[in-house]
XYZ file of C-alpha atoms in Angstrom:
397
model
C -1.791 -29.783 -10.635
C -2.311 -27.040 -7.885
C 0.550 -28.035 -5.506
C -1.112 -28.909 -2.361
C 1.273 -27.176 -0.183
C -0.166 -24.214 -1.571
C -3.928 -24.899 -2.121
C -6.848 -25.365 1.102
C -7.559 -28.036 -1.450
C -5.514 -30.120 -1.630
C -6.695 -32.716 -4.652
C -8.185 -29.490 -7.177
C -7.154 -30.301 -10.633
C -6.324 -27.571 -12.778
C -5.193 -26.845 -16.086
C -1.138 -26.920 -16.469
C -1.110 -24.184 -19.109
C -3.404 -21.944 -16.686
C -1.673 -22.289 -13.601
C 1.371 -19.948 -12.740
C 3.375 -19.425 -9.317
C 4.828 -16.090 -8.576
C 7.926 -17.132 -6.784
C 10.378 -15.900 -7.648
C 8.593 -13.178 -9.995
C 8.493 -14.290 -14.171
C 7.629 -11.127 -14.910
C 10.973 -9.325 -16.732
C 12.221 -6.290 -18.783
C 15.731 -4.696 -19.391
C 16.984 -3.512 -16.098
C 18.982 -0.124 -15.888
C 22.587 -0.385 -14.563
C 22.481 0.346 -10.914
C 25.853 2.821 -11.785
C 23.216 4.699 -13.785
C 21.215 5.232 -10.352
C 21.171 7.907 -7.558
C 22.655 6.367 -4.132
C 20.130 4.148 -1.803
C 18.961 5.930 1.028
C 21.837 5.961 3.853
C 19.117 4.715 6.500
C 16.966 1.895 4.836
C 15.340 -0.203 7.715
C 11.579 -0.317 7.778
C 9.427 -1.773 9.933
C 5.986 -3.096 9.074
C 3.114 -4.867 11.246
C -0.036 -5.984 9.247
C -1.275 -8.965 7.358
C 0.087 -11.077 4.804
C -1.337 -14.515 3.066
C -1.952 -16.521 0.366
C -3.969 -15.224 -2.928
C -5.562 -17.480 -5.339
C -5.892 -15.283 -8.180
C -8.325 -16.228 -11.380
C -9.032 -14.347 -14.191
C -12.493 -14.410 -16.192
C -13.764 -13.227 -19.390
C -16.286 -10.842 -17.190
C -18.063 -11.386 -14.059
C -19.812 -14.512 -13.204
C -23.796 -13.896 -12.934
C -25.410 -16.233 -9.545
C -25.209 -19.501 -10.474
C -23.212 -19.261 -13.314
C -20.556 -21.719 -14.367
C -17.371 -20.391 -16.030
C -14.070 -20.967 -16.818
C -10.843 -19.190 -15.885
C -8.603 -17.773 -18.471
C -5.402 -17.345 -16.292
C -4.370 -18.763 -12.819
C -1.834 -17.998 -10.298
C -0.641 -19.006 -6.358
C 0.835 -15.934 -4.809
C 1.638 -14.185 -1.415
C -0.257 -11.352 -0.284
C -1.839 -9.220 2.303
C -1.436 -5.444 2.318
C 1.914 -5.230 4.461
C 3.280 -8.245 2.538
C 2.683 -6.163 -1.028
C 3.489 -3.340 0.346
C 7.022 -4.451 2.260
C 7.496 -6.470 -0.814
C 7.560 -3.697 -3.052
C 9.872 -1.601 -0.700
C 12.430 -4.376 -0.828
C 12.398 -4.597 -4.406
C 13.104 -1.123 -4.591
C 16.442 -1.160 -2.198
C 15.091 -0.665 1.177
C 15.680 -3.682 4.226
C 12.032 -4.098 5.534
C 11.119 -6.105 8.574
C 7.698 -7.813 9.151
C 5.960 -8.754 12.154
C 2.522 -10.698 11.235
C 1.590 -14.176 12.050
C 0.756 -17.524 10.168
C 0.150 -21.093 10.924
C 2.991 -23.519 10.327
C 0.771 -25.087 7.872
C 1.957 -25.186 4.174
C 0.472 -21.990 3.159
C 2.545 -20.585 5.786
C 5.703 -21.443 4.992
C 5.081 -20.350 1.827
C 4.252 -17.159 2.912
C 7.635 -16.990 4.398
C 9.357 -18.186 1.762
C 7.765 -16.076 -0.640
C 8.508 -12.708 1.403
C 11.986 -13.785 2.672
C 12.969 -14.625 -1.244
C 12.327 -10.827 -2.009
C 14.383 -9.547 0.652
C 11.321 -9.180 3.780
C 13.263 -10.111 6.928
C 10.760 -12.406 8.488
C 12.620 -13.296 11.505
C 10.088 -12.009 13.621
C 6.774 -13.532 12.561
C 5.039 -15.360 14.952
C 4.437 -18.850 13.353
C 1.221 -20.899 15.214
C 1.506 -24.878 15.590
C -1.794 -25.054 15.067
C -4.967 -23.353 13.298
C -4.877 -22.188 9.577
C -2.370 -19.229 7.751
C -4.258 -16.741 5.850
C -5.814 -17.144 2.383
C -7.984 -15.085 -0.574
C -9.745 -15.995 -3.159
C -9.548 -13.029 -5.993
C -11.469 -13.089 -9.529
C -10.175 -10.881 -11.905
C -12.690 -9.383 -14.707
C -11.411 -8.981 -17.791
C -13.819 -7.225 -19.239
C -14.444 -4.333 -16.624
C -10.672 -4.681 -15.197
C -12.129 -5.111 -11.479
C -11.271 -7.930 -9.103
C -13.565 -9.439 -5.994
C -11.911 -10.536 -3.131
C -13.065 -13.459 -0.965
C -10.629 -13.414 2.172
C -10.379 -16.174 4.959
C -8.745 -14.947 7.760
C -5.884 -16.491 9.715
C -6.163 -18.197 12.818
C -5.348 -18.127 15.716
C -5.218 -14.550 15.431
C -2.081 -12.649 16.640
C -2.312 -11.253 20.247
C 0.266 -8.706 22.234
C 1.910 -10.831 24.236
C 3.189 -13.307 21.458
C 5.338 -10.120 20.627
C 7.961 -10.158 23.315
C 9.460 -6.570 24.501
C 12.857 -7.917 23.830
C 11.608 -8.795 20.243
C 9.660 -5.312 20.109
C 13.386 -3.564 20.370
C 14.956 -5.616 17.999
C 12.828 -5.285 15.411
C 12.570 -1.216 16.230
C 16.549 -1.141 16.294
C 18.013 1.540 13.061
C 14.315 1.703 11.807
C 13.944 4.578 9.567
C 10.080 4.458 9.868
C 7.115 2.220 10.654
C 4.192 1.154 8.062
C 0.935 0.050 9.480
C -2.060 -1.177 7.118
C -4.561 -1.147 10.010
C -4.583 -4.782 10.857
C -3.213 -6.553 14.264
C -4.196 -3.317 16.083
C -3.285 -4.684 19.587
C -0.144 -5.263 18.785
C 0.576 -2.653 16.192
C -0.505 -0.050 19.103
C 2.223 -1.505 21.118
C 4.583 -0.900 18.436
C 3.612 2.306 17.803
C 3.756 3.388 21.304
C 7.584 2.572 21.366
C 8.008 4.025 17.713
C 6.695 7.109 19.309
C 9.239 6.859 21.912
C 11.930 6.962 19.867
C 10.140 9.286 17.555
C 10.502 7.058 14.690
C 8.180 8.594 11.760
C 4.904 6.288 11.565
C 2.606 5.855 8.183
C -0.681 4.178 8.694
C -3.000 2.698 5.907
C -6.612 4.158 5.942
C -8.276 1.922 3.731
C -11.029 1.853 5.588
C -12.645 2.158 9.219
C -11.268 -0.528 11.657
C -10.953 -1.372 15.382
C -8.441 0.430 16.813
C -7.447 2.604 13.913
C -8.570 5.641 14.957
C -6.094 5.187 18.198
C -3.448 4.249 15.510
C -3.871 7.309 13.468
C -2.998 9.264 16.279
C 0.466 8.293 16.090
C 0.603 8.581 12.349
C 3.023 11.266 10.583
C 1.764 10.326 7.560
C -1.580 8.708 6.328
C -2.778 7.147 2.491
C -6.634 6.925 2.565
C -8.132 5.115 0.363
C -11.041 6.829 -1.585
C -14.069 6.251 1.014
C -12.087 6.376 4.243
C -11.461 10.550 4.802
C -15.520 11.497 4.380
C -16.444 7.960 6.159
C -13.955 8.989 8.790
C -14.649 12.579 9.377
C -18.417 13.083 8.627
C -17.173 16.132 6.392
C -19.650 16.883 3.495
C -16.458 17.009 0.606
C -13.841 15.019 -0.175
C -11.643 18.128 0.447
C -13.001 19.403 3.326
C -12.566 15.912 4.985
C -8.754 16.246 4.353
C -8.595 18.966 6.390
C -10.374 18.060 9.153
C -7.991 14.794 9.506
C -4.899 17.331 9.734
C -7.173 19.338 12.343
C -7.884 16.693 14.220
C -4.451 14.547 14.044
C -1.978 17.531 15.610
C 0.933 14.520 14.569
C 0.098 14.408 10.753
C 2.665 15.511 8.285
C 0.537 15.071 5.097
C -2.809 12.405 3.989
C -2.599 11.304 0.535
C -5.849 9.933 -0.837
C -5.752 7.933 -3.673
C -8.213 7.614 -6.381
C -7.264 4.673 -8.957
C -6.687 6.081 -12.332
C -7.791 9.247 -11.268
C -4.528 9.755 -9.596
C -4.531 10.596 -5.790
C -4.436 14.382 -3.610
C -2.514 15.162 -1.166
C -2.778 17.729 1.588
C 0.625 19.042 3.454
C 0.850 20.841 6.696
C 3.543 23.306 6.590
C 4.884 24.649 9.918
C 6.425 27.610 9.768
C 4.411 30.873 8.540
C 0.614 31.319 8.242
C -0.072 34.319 10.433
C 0.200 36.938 7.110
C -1.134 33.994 4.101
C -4.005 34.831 2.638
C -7.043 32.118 3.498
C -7.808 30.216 0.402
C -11.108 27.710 0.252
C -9.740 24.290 -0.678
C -12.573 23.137 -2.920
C -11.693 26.074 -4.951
C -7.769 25.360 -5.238
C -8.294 22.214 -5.558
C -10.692 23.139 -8.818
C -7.765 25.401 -9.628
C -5.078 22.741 -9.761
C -7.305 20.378 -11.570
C -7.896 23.016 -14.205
C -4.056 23.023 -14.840
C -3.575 19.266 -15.624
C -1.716 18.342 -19.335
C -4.549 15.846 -19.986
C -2.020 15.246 -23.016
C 0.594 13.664 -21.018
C 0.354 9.798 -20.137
C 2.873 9.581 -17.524
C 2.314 10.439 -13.968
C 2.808 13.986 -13.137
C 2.150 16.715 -10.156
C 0.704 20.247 -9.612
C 0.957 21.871 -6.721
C -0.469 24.862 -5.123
C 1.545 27.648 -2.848
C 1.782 27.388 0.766
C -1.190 29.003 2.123
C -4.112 29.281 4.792
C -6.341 26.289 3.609
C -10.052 26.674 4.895
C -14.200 24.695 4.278
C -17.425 25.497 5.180
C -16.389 27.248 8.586
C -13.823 24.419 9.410
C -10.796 25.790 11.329
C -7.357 26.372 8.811
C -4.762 24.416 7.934
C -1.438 26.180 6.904
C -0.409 24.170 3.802
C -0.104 23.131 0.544
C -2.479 21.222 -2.046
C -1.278 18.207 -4.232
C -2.772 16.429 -7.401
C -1.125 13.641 -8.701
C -1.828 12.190 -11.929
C -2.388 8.471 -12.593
C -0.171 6.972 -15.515
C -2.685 6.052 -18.347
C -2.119 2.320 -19.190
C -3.088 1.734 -22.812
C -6.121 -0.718 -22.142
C -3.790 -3.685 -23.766
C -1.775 -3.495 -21.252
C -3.706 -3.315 -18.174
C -4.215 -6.838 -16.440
C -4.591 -6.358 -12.471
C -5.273 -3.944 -10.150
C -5.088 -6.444 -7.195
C -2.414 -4.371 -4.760
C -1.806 -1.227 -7.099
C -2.403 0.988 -3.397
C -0.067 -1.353 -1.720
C 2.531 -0.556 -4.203
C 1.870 3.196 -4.121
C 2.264 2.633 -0.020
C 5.730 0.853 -0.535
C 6.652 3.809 -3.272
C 5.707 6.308 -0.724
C 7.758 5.041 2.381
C 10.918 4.428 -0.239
C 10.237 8.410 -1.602
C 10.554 9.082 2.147
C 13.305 7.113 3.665
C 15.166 8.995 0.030
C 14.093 11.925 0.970
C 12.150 12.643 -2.321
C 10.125 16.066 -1.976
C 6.129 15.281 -2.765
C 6.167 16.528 -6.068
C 8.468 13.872 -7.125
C 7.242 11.699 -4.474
C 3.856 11.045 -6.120
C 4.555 11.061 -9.576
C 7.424 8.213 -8.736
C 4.423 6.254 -6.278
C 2.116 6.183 -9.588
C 4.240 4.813 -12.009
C 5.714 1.849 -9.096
C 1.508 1.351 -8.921
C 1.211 1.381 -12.533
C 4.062 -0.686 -13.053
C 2.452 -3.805 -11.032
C -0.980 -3.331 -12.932
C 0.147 -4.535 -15.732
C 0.572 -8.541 -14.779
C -1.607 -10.852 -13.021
C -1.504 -10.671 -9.056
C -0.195 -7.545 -6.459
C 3.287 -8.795 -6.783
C 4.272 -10.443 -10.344
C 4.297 -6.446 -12.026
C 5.526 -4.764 -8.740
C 9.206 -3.420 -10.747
C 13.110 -3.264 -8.884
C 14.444 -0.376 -8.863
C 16.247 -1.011 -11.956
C 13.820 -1.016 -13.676
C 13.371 1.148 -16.896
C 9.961 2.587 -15.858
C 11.113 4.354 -13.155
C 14.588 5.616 -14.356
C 13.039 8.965 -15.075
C 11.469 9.160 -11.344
C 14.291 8.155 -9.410
């Protein structure tokens, strides 16, 4: 049986041999010796604000058509959310990360909290509601195309500013090394990153896609990871590439915006500070072209090409004084791909570890594909998502 401290339904039936609860994680492999390891980062506190709940994840032979019935071939009860996958994966991999979010102190809740807090996510400064309902998604995972459907209920009551006490605010701010938004709990998160600002405490902000109060958000962002739709959606532009440079044009603050692509890896553009005046003015579509054009389509790990630092320019758009990434996907023999549920969460958490460790982008993104690799391969955004002794990533790290 579904426990019912987990389920909205309490008295659903399901098969014991289906059903499969990811806490602590079942999924293992040899770990490395942490001797064998470089040091942690000296400065390992991050701070996230964004959602977190329940997912009900089912698998399926393929894709029920309306009105279908089916049955699923695999079940599991797991936390989620994209700042709960995201801070889970950056404890895993050595950093301390702090959460502010909210739930209901209902039993999805507190498993919420015990699910985070068992992978290291200090949770002292949720905001737990007496009342309402914690958050919850239903996820169906096709087999046969290796896509999943979401179906999320949100939490309520929602969070609001002043549950978030200034005292708290500075507490949970105190040694952070930077601060992770996925886009959700703007009100709030705007608060926080008003004070991060403050104390100029590097922000990165989830684009996934256009919200209320995100464009305020990205303002404050040093960093930004788009997903595929959200740079053209954002800035009108009529390219992909062209729409990455107008986000550095028109966010003076940003460092870099990584867009990610699935398993067709992810770019990344870089604003460099120093220099320009004498660079020669290059049209991005054509280095990007350029850079594609030198991929080893033979190699199955995750790799990166870079271009020079340069005068970036599109279609009459003001430059950008920078450099161009690709990064390459790993290519997951299709045996061993399960789940994509939470693979850009766990290139987020990669990302902000490769930072706080000071990991230059062309090891940066190689090392975020393989930790998003890593956690498609098993059912649900957290069961894959690897420690940092893990095998996989001894050649990244």
């Amino acid at each position: 049986m579904v426990s019912s401290l987990l389920s909205p339904f309490p008295n659903v039936i399901s098969q014991p041999n289906l059903v499969s609860r990811a806490s602590p994680p079942f999924f293992t492999r040899a770990q490395m010796s942490s001797e064998s390891l470089p040091p942690l980062p000296e400065h390992r506190i991050v701070l996230g604000c964004g959602s977190v709940g329940v997912d009900f994840l089912a698998s399926v032979a393929s894709y029920p058509k309306p009105d279908d019935k089916i049955r699923s071939t695999s079940l599991k009860v797991q936390g989620g959310g994209n700042a709960g996958n995201a801070l889970t994966c950056v404890a895993r991999l050595g950093l301390n990360p702090r959460l502010i979010s909210k739930v209901a102190n209902d039993a999805q809740g507190k498993s919420i909290l015990e699910e985070l807090e068992s992978d290291g996510v200090n949770t002292s400064f949720f905001i737990v509601s007496e009342e309402g309902n914690s958050p919850f998604t239903y996820i169906i995972v096709d087999n046969e195309t290796k896509t999943r459907t979401c179906i999320h209920t949100p939490g309520y009551p929602p969070l609001i500013p002043d549950e978030l006490s200034q005292s708290q605010l500075l507490s949970a701010l105190d040694g952070a090394n930077m601060v992770y938004f996925d886009g959700r709990l703007y009100e709030t998160a705007l608060i926080i990153a008003k004070e991060a600002a403050c104390k100029n405490i590097p922000i990165l902000v989830d684009a996934e896609r256009e919200r209320e109060g995100l464009d305020d958000l990205l303002n404050f962002a040093s960093y930004a990871i788009c997903s595929a739709r959200f740079p053209q959606a954002w800035t009108k532009a009529p390219s992909l590439p062209s729409a990455l440079l107008s986000m550095l044009l028109r966010l003076p603050n940003l460092k870099f915006v990584i867009v990610t692509l699935g398993e067709d890896g992810c770019i990344m553009l870089e604003r460099s500070v120093n220099g320009g005046s004498d660079a020669e003015e290059i049209d991005i579509h054509g280095l990007l072209e350029s850079l594609k054009q030198r991929k080893d389509e033979s190699k199955t790990i995750p790799t990166c090409i870079s271009s020079v630092v340069t005068n970036l320019s599109a279609n009459g758009i003001e430059t950008v004084f920078g450099r161009l990434f690709i990064g390459t996907a790993e290519k997951i023999p299709p045996s061993e791909l399960v789940d994509t549920t939470g693979a850009g969460d766990a290139f987020i958490g990669a990302v902000v570890y490769a930072l706080c460790a000071g990991m230059p982008p062309e090891k940066m993104l190689p090392f975020a594909a393989q930790v998003a690799a890593s956690g498609c391969r098993a059912l649900g955004a957290r069961t894959g998502l690897p420690h940092r002794t893990d095998p996989r990533l001894a050649t990244f790290l």
